[in-house]
Amino acid sequence: MPVRKSRDSQSSKGKPSTAAKLAALALGIVVVMLVLSGGDKEPVAQQGPDDGQPTQQATAIPGLTPTDVKLNLEQQWCLEFTGPRQIAHLCLDQGTAVDPDTGISLICDICENTVGLDVARVVFTVDAASLAQCTQVSADLVTSLASRYLGYCATLPYDGAEPQAAKEWVEAHVSEATGVELTTTIGGVIFRLYGTDLVKVLEIAPDEGS
């Protein structure tokens, strides 16, 4: 509309100069760009977190995907996974199996930031608590199975992993992880080992302090 008005007024005064034409063209381009950019900016402003709180950056175990975790456990330990389910801001994919020789439960909980893409943490558990309610279970039996299962789980193929070192650390310390938490960091990833006489847990997550 401003451009037309300018032409009408100019037609009665004679032919506009080249400078005037260029000025009008530049003004038109600026107006269009402002309109377009204004349309783009409005929804972006509405996409921020509630109450203006800053967005917390998700962290993940570098180079590790849920498939890296699940495939070997399905093949070697016969775990069956539920598939990812949304829980709070993460997705949980849980795998379970029962050790055929001892009847002790083997569990793997994969916490995913993005379904199928990256892993925020993995928690592996050897749980004999329910079995102990109906039969006697020795702490040595739990420790022996935990050494094999958790030692295997410690060999996750993430970027910077040292599978043999991780496995040996778990095997050497699992018997000590009763009532205390033991930790080590390998390749920017922290390993936490803890539990009781009947339950042993290995948690693997990014070392946010590194």
PDB file of C-alpha atoms in Angstrom:
ATOM      1  CA  MET A   1       0.000   0.000   0.000  1.00  0.00           C
ATOM      2  CA  PRO A   2       2.692   2.667   0.760  1.00  0.00           C
ATOM      3  CA  VAL A   3       4.397   1.907  -2.561  1.00  0.00           C
ATOM      4  CA  ARG A   4       1.195   2.501  -4.572  1.00  0.00           C
ATOM      5  CA  LYS A   5       0.494   5.739  -2.824  1.00  0.00           C
ATOM      6  CA  SER A   6       4.018   6.861  -3.605  1.00  0.00           C
ATOM      7  CA  ARG A   7       3.527   6.074  -7.309  1.00  0.00           C
ATOM      8  CA  ASP A   8       0.231   7.953  -7.480  1.00  0.00           C
ATOM      9  CA  SER A   9       1.717  11.064  -5.961  1.00  0.00           C
ATOM     10  CA  GLN A  10       4.758  10.848  -8.203  1.00  0.00           C
ATOM     11  CA  SER A  11       2.727  10.495 -11.414  1.00  0.00           C
ATOM     12  CA  SER A  12       1.410  14.004 -10.989  1.00  0.00           C
ATOM     13  CA  LYS A  13       4.883  15.430 -10.431  1.00  0.00           C
ATOM     14  CA  GLY A  14       6.732  13.689 -13.185  1.00  0.00           C
ATOM     15  CA  LYS A  15       8.939  10.636 -13.560  1.00  0.00           C
ATOM     16  CA  PRO A  16      10.637   9.564 -10.289  1.00  0.00           C
ATOM     17  CA  SER A  17      14.396   9.503 -10.133  1.00  0.00           C
ATOM     18  CA  THR A  18      16.467   6.268 -10.006  1.00  0.00           C
ATOM     19  CA  ALA A  19      17.414   7.036  -6.389  1.00  0.00           C
ATOM     20  CA  ALA A  20      13.750   7.313  -5.444  1.00  0.00           C
ATOM     21  CA  LYS A  21      12.985   3.980  -7.093  1.00  0.00           C
ATOM     22  CA  LEU A  22      15.808   2.254  -5.244  1.00  0.00           C
ATOM     23  CA  ALA A  23      14.746   3.798  -1.949  1.00  0.00           C
ATOM     24  CA  ALA A  24      11.181   2.589  -2.431  1.00  0.00           C
ATOM     25  CA  LEU A  25      12.348  -0.915  -3.378  1.00  0.00           C
ATOM     26  CA  ALA A  26      14.631  -1.114  -0.324  1.00  0.00           C
ATOM     27  CA  LEU A  27      11.794   0.028   1.919  1.00  0.00           C
ATOM     28  CA  GLY A  28       9.501  -2.651   0.528  1.00  0.00           C
ATOM     29  CA  ILE A  29      12.076  -5.391   1.114  1.00  0.00           C
ATOM     30  CA  VAL A  30      12.648  -4.261   4.701  1.00  0.00           C
ATOM     31  CA  VAL A  31       8.899  -4.266   5.409  1.00  0.00           C
ATOM     32  CA  VAL A  32       8.494  -7.800   4.026  1.00  0.00           C
ATOM     33  CA  MET A  33      11.468  -9.093   6.023  1.00  0.00           C
ATOM     34  CA  LEU A  34      10.114  -7.549   9.229  1.00  0.00           C
ATOM     35  CA  VAL A  35       6.710  -9.137   8.684  1.00  0.00           C
ATOM     36  CA  LEU A  36       8.191 -12.557   7.978  1.00  0.00           C
ATOM     37  CA  SER A  37      10.642 -12.458  10.850  1.00  0.00           C
ATOM     38  CA  GLY A  38       7.931 -11.268  13.196  1.00  0.00           C
ATOM     39  CA  GLY A  39       5.747 -14.238  12.225  1.00  0.00           C
ATOM     40  CA  ASP A  40       8.584 -16.640  12.922  1.00  0.00           C
ATOM     41  CA  LYS A  41       9.534 -15.158  16.264  1.00  0.00           C
ATOM     42  CA  GLU A  42       6.117 -15.275  17.903  1.00  0.00           C
ATOM     43  CA  PRO A  43       5.789 -19.117  18.272  1.00  0.00           C
ATOM     44  CA  VAL A  44       9.420 -19.388  19.348  1.00  0.00           C
ATOM     45  CA  ALA A  45       8.742 -17.122  22.301  1.00  0.00           C
ATOM     46  CA  GLN A  46       5.889 -19.424  23.329  1.00  0.00           C
ATOM     47  CA  GLN A  47       8.036 -22.562  23.277  1.00  0.00           C
ATOM     48  CA  GLY A  48      10.134 -21.715  26.350  1.00  0.00           C
ATOM     49  CA  PRO A  49       9.839 -23.759  29.571  1.00  0.00           C
ATOM     50  CA  ASP A  50       7.137 -22.899  32.111  1.00  0.00           C
ATOM     51  CA  ASP A  51       7.623 -19.805  34.256  1.00  0.00           C
ATOM     52  CA  GLY A  52      10.784 -18.836  32.367  1.00  0.00           C
ATOM     53  CA  GLN A  53      12.895 -21.550  33.994  1.00  0.00           C
ATOM     54  CA  PRO A  54      16.113 -22.457  32.110  1.00  0.00           C
ATOM     55  CA  THR A  55      16.159 -25.721  30.181  1.00  0.00           C
ATOM     56  CA  GLN A  56      18.420 -28.381  31.706  1.00  0.00           C
ATOM     57  CA  GLN A  57      20.692 -30.042  29.194  1.00  0.00           C
ATOM     58  CA  ALA A  58      20.306 -33.809  29.005  1.00  0.00           C
ATOM     59  CA  THR A  59      23.435 -35.874  29.462  1.00  0.00           C
ATOM     60  CA  ALA A  60      24.142 -39.256  27.940  1.00  0.00           C
ATOM     61  CA  ILE A  61      26.722 -42.023  27.989  1.00  0.00           C
ATOM     62  CA  PRO A  62      28.843 -41.095  24.936  1.00  0.00           C
ATOM     63  CA  GLY A  63      28.348 -43.246  21.870  1.00  0.00           C
ATOM     64  CA  LEU A  64      26.025 -45.749  23.585  1.00  0.00           C
ATOM     65  CA  THR A  65      22.586 -46.668  22.216  1.00  0.00           C
ATOM     66  CA  PRO A  66      19.857 -48.813  23.800  1.00  0.00           C
ATOM     67  CA  THR A  67      20.456 -51.450  21.150  1.00  0.00           C
ATOM     68  CA  ASP A  68      24.092 -51.772  22.274  1.00  0.00           C
ATOM     69  CA  VAL A  69      22.827 -52.680  25.734  1.00  0.00           C
ATOM     70  CA  LYS A  70      19.898 -54.889  24.838  1.00  0.00           C
ATOM     71  CA  LEU A  71      21.261 -57.048  22.032  1.00  0.00           C
ATOM     72  CA  ASN A  72      24.001 -58.788  24.003  1.00  0.00           C
ATOM     73  CA  LEU A  73      21.860 -59.253  27.102  1.00  0.00           C
ATOM     74  CA  GLU A  74      19.095 -60.810  25.026  1.00  0.00           C
ATOM     75  CA  GLN A  75      21.545 -63.197  23.397  1.00  0.00           C
ATOM     76  CA  GLN A  76      23.831 -64.027  26.322  1.00  0.00           C
ATOM     77  CA  TRP A  77      21.521 -63.801  29.352  1.00  0.00           C
ATOM     78  CA  CYS A  78      18.069 -64.249  27.748  1.00  0.00           C
ATOM     79  CA  LEU A  79      16.649 -60.968  29.067  1.00  0.00           C
ATOM     80  CA  GLU A  80      13.284 -59.881  27.671  1.00  0.00           C
ATOM     81  CA  PHE A  81      12.664 -56.137  27.384  1.00  0.00           C
ATOM     82  CA  THR A  82       9.379 -54.280  27.724  1.00  0.00           C
ATOM     83  CA  GLY A  83      10.220 -51.583  25.210  1.00  0.00           C
ATOM     84  CA  PRO A  84      10.602 -47.893  26.173  1.00  0.00           C
ATOM     85  CA  ARG A  85       7.908 -46.298  28.331  1.00  0.00           C
ATOM     86  CA  GLN A  86       7.710 -42.620  29.201  1.00  0.00           C
ATOM     87  CA  ILE A  87       8.419 -41.935  32.881  1.00  0.00           C
ATOM     88  CA  ALA A  88       8.796 -38.264  33.833  1.00  0.00           C
ATOM     89  CA  HIS A  89      11.368 -36.715  31.446  1.00  0.00           C
ATOM     90  CA  LEU A  90      12.981 -40.048  30.505  1.00  0.00           C
ATOM     91  CA  CYS A  91      11.983 -43.284  28.812  1.00  0.00           C
ATOM     92  CA  LEU A  92      12.513 -46.534  30.717  1.00  0.00           C
ATOM     93  CA  ASP A  93      13.129 -49.838  28.955  1.00  0.00           C
ATOM     94  CA  GLN A  94      13.353 -52.735  31.418  1.00  0.00           C
ATOM     95  CA  GLY A  95      14.690 -56.201  30.729  1.00  0.00           C
ATOM     96  CA  THR A  96      14.285 -59.178  33.069  1.00  0.00           C
ATOM     97  CA  ALA A  97      15.283 -62.821  33.247  1.00  0.00           C
ATOM     98  CA  VAL A  98      15.637 -65.575  35.819  1.00  0.00           C
ATOM     99  CA  ASP A  99      18.976 -67.313  36.093  1.00  0.00           C
ATOM    100  CA  PRO A 100      18.179 -70.978  35.343  1.00  0.00           C
ATOM    101  CA  ASP A 101      20.822 -72.333  37.728  1.00  0.00           C
ATOM    102  CA  THR A 102      19.935 -70.297  40.816  1.00  0.00           C
ATOM    103  CA  GLY A 103      16.446 -68.879  40.275  1.00  0.00           C
ATOM    104  CA  ILE A 104      17.798 -65.391  41.012  1.00  0.00           C
ATOM    105  CA  SER A 105      16.355 -62.441  39.049  1.00  0.00           C
ATOM    106  CA  LEU A 106      18.530 -60.534  36.586  1.00  0.00           C
ATOM    107  CA  ILE A 107      17.374 -57.025  35.687  1.00  0.00           C
ATOM    108  CA  CYS A 108      18.476 -54.233  33.360  1.00  0.00           C
ATOM    109  CA  ASP A 109      16.905 -50.759  33.428  1.00  0.00           C
ATOM    110  CA  ILE A 110      17.829 -48.521  30.491  1.00  0.00           C
ATOM    111  CA  CYS A 111      16.983 -44.837  30.977  1.00  0.00           C
ATOM    112  CA  GLU A 112      16.837 -43.136  27.584  1.00  0.00           C
ATOM    113  CA  ASN A 113      16.872 -39.395  26.858  1.00  0.00           C
ATOM    114  CA  THR A 114      15.567 -39.999  23.343  1.00  0.00           C
ATOM    115  CA  VAL A 115      13.897 -43.274  22.445  1.00  0.00           C
ATOM    116  CA  GLY A 116      16.332 -45.524  20.598  1.00  0.00           C
ATOM    117  CA  LEU A 117      19.070 -42.887  20.327  1.00  0.00           C
ATOM    118  CA  ASP A 118      20.946 -42.168  23.545  1.00  0.00           C
ATOM    119  CA  VAL A 119      21.225 -43.530  27.067  1.00  0.00           C
ATOM    120  CA  ALA A 120      21.182 -41.371  30.195  1.00  0.00           C
ATOM    121  CA  ARG A 121      22.109 -44.252  32.504  1.00  0.00           C
ATOM    122  CA  VAL A 122      21.870 -48.020  32.841  1.00  0.00           C
ATOM    123  CA  VAL A 123      21.176 -49.914  36.064  1.00  0.00           C
ATOM    124  CA  PHE A 124      21.929 -53.630  36.271  1.00  0.00           C
ATOM    125  CA  THR A 125      20.595 -55.646  39.217  1.00  0.00           C
ATOM    126  CA  VAL A 126      20.998 -59.121  40.631  1.00  0.00           C
ATOM    127  CA  ASP A 127      18.032 -59.611  42.971  1.00  0.00           C
ATOM    128  CA  ALA A 128      17.616 -62.646  45.219  1.00  0.00           C
ATOM    129  CA  ALA A 129      15.348 -60.930  47.755  1.00  0.00           C
ATOM    130  CA  SER A 130      12.102 -62.445  46.481  1.00  0.00           C
ATOM    131  CA  LEU A 131      13.681 -65.877  46.132  1.00  0.00           C
ATOM    132  CA  ALA A 132      14.925 -65.712  49.727  1.00  0.00           C
ATOM    133  CA  GLN A 133      11.320 -65.492  50.936  1.00  0.00           C
ATOM    134  CA  CYS A 134      10.705 -69.099  49.966  1.00  0.00           C
ATOM    135  CA  THR A 135      14.132 -70.721  50.096  1.00  0.00           C
ATOM    136  CA  GLN A 136      17.514 -70.166  51.657  1.00  0.00           C
ATOM    137  CA  VAL A 137      19.910 -68.156  49.543  1.00  0.00           C
ATOM    138  CA  SER A 138      23.521 -67.633  50.528  1.00  0.00           C
ATOM    139  CA  ALA A 139      25.331 -64.332  50.114  1.00  0.00           C
ATOM    140  CA  ASP A 140      28.151 -66.199  48.391  1.00  0.00           C
ATOM    141  CA  LEU A 141      25.744 -67.489  45.742  1.00  0.00           C
ATOM    142  CA  VAL A 142      24.481 -63.961  45.054  1.00  0.00           C
ATOM    143  CA  THR A 143      28.010 -62.587  44.908  1.00  0.00           C
ATOM    144  CA  SER A 144      29.148 -65.314  42.527  1.00  0.00           C
ATOM    145  CA  LEU A 145      26.296 -64.648  40.105  1.00  0.00           C
ATOM    146  CA  ALA A 146      26.709 -60.864  40.444  1.00  0.00           C
ATOM    147  CA  SER A 147      30.402 -61.155  39.610  1.00  0.00           C
ATOM    148  CA  ARG A 148      29.544 -62.882  36.328  1.00  0.00           C
ATOM    149  CA  TYR A 149      26.448 -60.891  35.345  1.00  0.00           C
ATOM    150  CA  LEU A 150      27.520 -57.430  36.479  1.00  0.00           C
ATOM    151  CA  GLY A 151      31.061 -58.049  35.246  1.00  0.00           C
ATOM    152  CA  TYR A 152      29.644 -58.824  31.807  1.00  0.00           C
ATOM    153  CA  CYS A 153      27.360 -55.763  31.905  1.00  0.00           C
ATOM    154  CA  ALA A 154      30.302 -53.508  32.748  1.00  0.00           C
ATOM    155  CA  THR A 155      31.746 -54.093  29.258  1.00  0.00           C
ATOM    156  CA  LEU A 156      29.344 -51.644  27.560  1.00  0.00           C
ATOM    157  CA  PRO A 157      30.747 -50.360  24.225  1.00  0.00           C
ATOM    158  CA  TYR A 158      30.599 -46.606  24.769  1.00  0.00           C
ATOM    159  CA  ASP A 159      33.104 -44.066  23.440  1.00  0.00           C
ATOM    160  CA  GLY A 160      36.229 -44.230  25.605  1.00  0.00           C
ATOM    161  CA  ALA A 161      35.272 -47.567  27.176  1.00  0.00           C
ATOM    162  CA  GLU A 162      37.837 -49.971  28.614  1.00  0.00           C
ATOM    163  CA  PRO A 163      35.787 -53.183  28.792  1.00  0.00           C
ATOM    164  CA  GLN A 164      38.409 -55.404  30.384  1.00  0.00           C
ATOM    165  CA  ALA A 165      39.302 -52.855  33.064  1.00  0.00           C
ATOM    166  CA  ALA A 166      35.634 -52.276  33.882  1.00  0.00           C
ATOM    167  CA  LYS A 167      34.913 -55.995  34.121  1.00  0.00           C
ATOM    168  CA  GLU A 168      37.902 -56.619  36.383  1.00  0.00           C
ATOM    169  CA  TRP A 169      36.925 -53.737  38.669  1.00  0.00           C
ATOM    170  CA  VAL A 170      33.424 -55.139  39.163  1.00  0.00           C
ATOM    171  CA  GLU A 171      34.656 -58.673  39.750  1.00  0.00           C
ATOM    172  CA  ALA A 172      37.224 -57.472  42.285  1.00  0.00           C
ATOM    173  CA  HIS A 173      34.835 -55.286  44.299  1.00  0.00           C
ATOM    174  CA  VAL A 174      31.348 -56.803  44.076  1.00  0.00           C
ATOM    175  CA  SER A 175      31.829 -58.775  47.296  1.00  0.00           C
ATOM    176  CA  GLU A 176      32.625 -55.507  49.109  1.00  0.00           C
ATOM    177  CA  ALA A 177      29.529 -53.689  47.859  1.00  0.00           C
ATOM    178  CA  THR A 178      27.332 -54.488  50.847  1.00  0.00           C
ATOM    179  CA  GLY A 179      25.979 -51.456  52.656  1.00  0.00           C
ATOM    180  CA  VAL A 180      28.415 -49.143  50.888  1.00  0.00           C
ATOM    181  CA  GLU A 181      28.750 -47.565  47.455  1.00  0.00           C
ATOM    182  CA  LEU A 182      31.957 -48.086  45.516  1.00  0.00           C
ATOM    183  CA  THR A 183      32.748 -45.946  42.481  1.00  0.00           C
ATOM    184  CA  THR A 184      35.252 -45.668  39.679  1.00  0.00           C
ATOM    185  CA  THR A 185      35.423 -43.569  36.517  1.00  0.00           C
ATOM    186  CA  ILE A 186      36.457 -44.996  33.155  1.00  0.00           C
ATOM    187  CA  GLY A 187      36.471 -42.908  29.974  1.00  0.00           C
ATOM    188  CA  GLY A 188      34.306 -40.134  31.413  1.00  0.00           C
ATOM    189  CA  VAL A 189      31.686 -42.596  32.663  1.00  0.00           C
ATOM    190  CA  ILE A 190      31.114 -43.373  36.338  1.00  0.00           C
ATOM    191  CA  PHE A 191      30.486 -46.891  37.640  1.00  0.00           C
ATOM    192  CA  ARG A 192      28.624 -47.247  40.961  1.00  0.00           C
ATOM    193  CA  LEU A 193      28.522 -50.592  42.733  1.00  0.00           C
ATOM    194  CA  TYR A 194      26.312 -51.103  45.794  1.00  0.00           C
ATOM    195  CA  GLY A 195      23.827 -53.463  47.404  1.00  0.00           C
ATOM    196  CA  THR A 196      23.102 -55.921  50.220  1.00  0.00           C
ATOM    197  CA  ASP A 197      23.754 -59.607  50.827  1.00  0.00           C
ATOM    198  CA  LEU A 198      20.813 -60.471  48.571  1.00  0.00           C
ATOM    199  CA  VAL A 199      20.844 -57.625  46.014  1.00  0.00           C
ATOM    200  CA  LYS A 200      23.775 -56.279  44.000  1.00  0.00           C
ATOM    201  CA  VAL A 201      23.510 -53.239  41.735  1.00  0.00           C
ATOM    202  CA  LEU A 202      25.783 -51.745  39.091  1.00  0.00           C
ATOM    203  CA  GLU A 203      24.828 -48.284  37.859  1.00  0.00           C
ATOM    204  CA  ILE A 204      26.592 -46.734  34.861  1.00  0.00           C
ATOM    205  CA  ALA A 205      26.100 -43.055  33.967  1.00  0.00           C
ATOM    206  CA  PRO A 206      27.982 -40.046  32.566  1.00  0.00           C
ATOM    207  CA  ASP A 207      30.443 -38.519  35.014  1.00  0.00           C
ATOM    208  CA  GLU A 208      29.018 -34.983  35.032  1.00  0.00           C
ATOM    209  CA  GLY A 209      31.904 -33.752  37.128  1.00  0.00           C
ATOM    210  CA  SER A 210      34.567 -34.744  34.618  1.00  0.00           C
TER     211      SER A 210
END
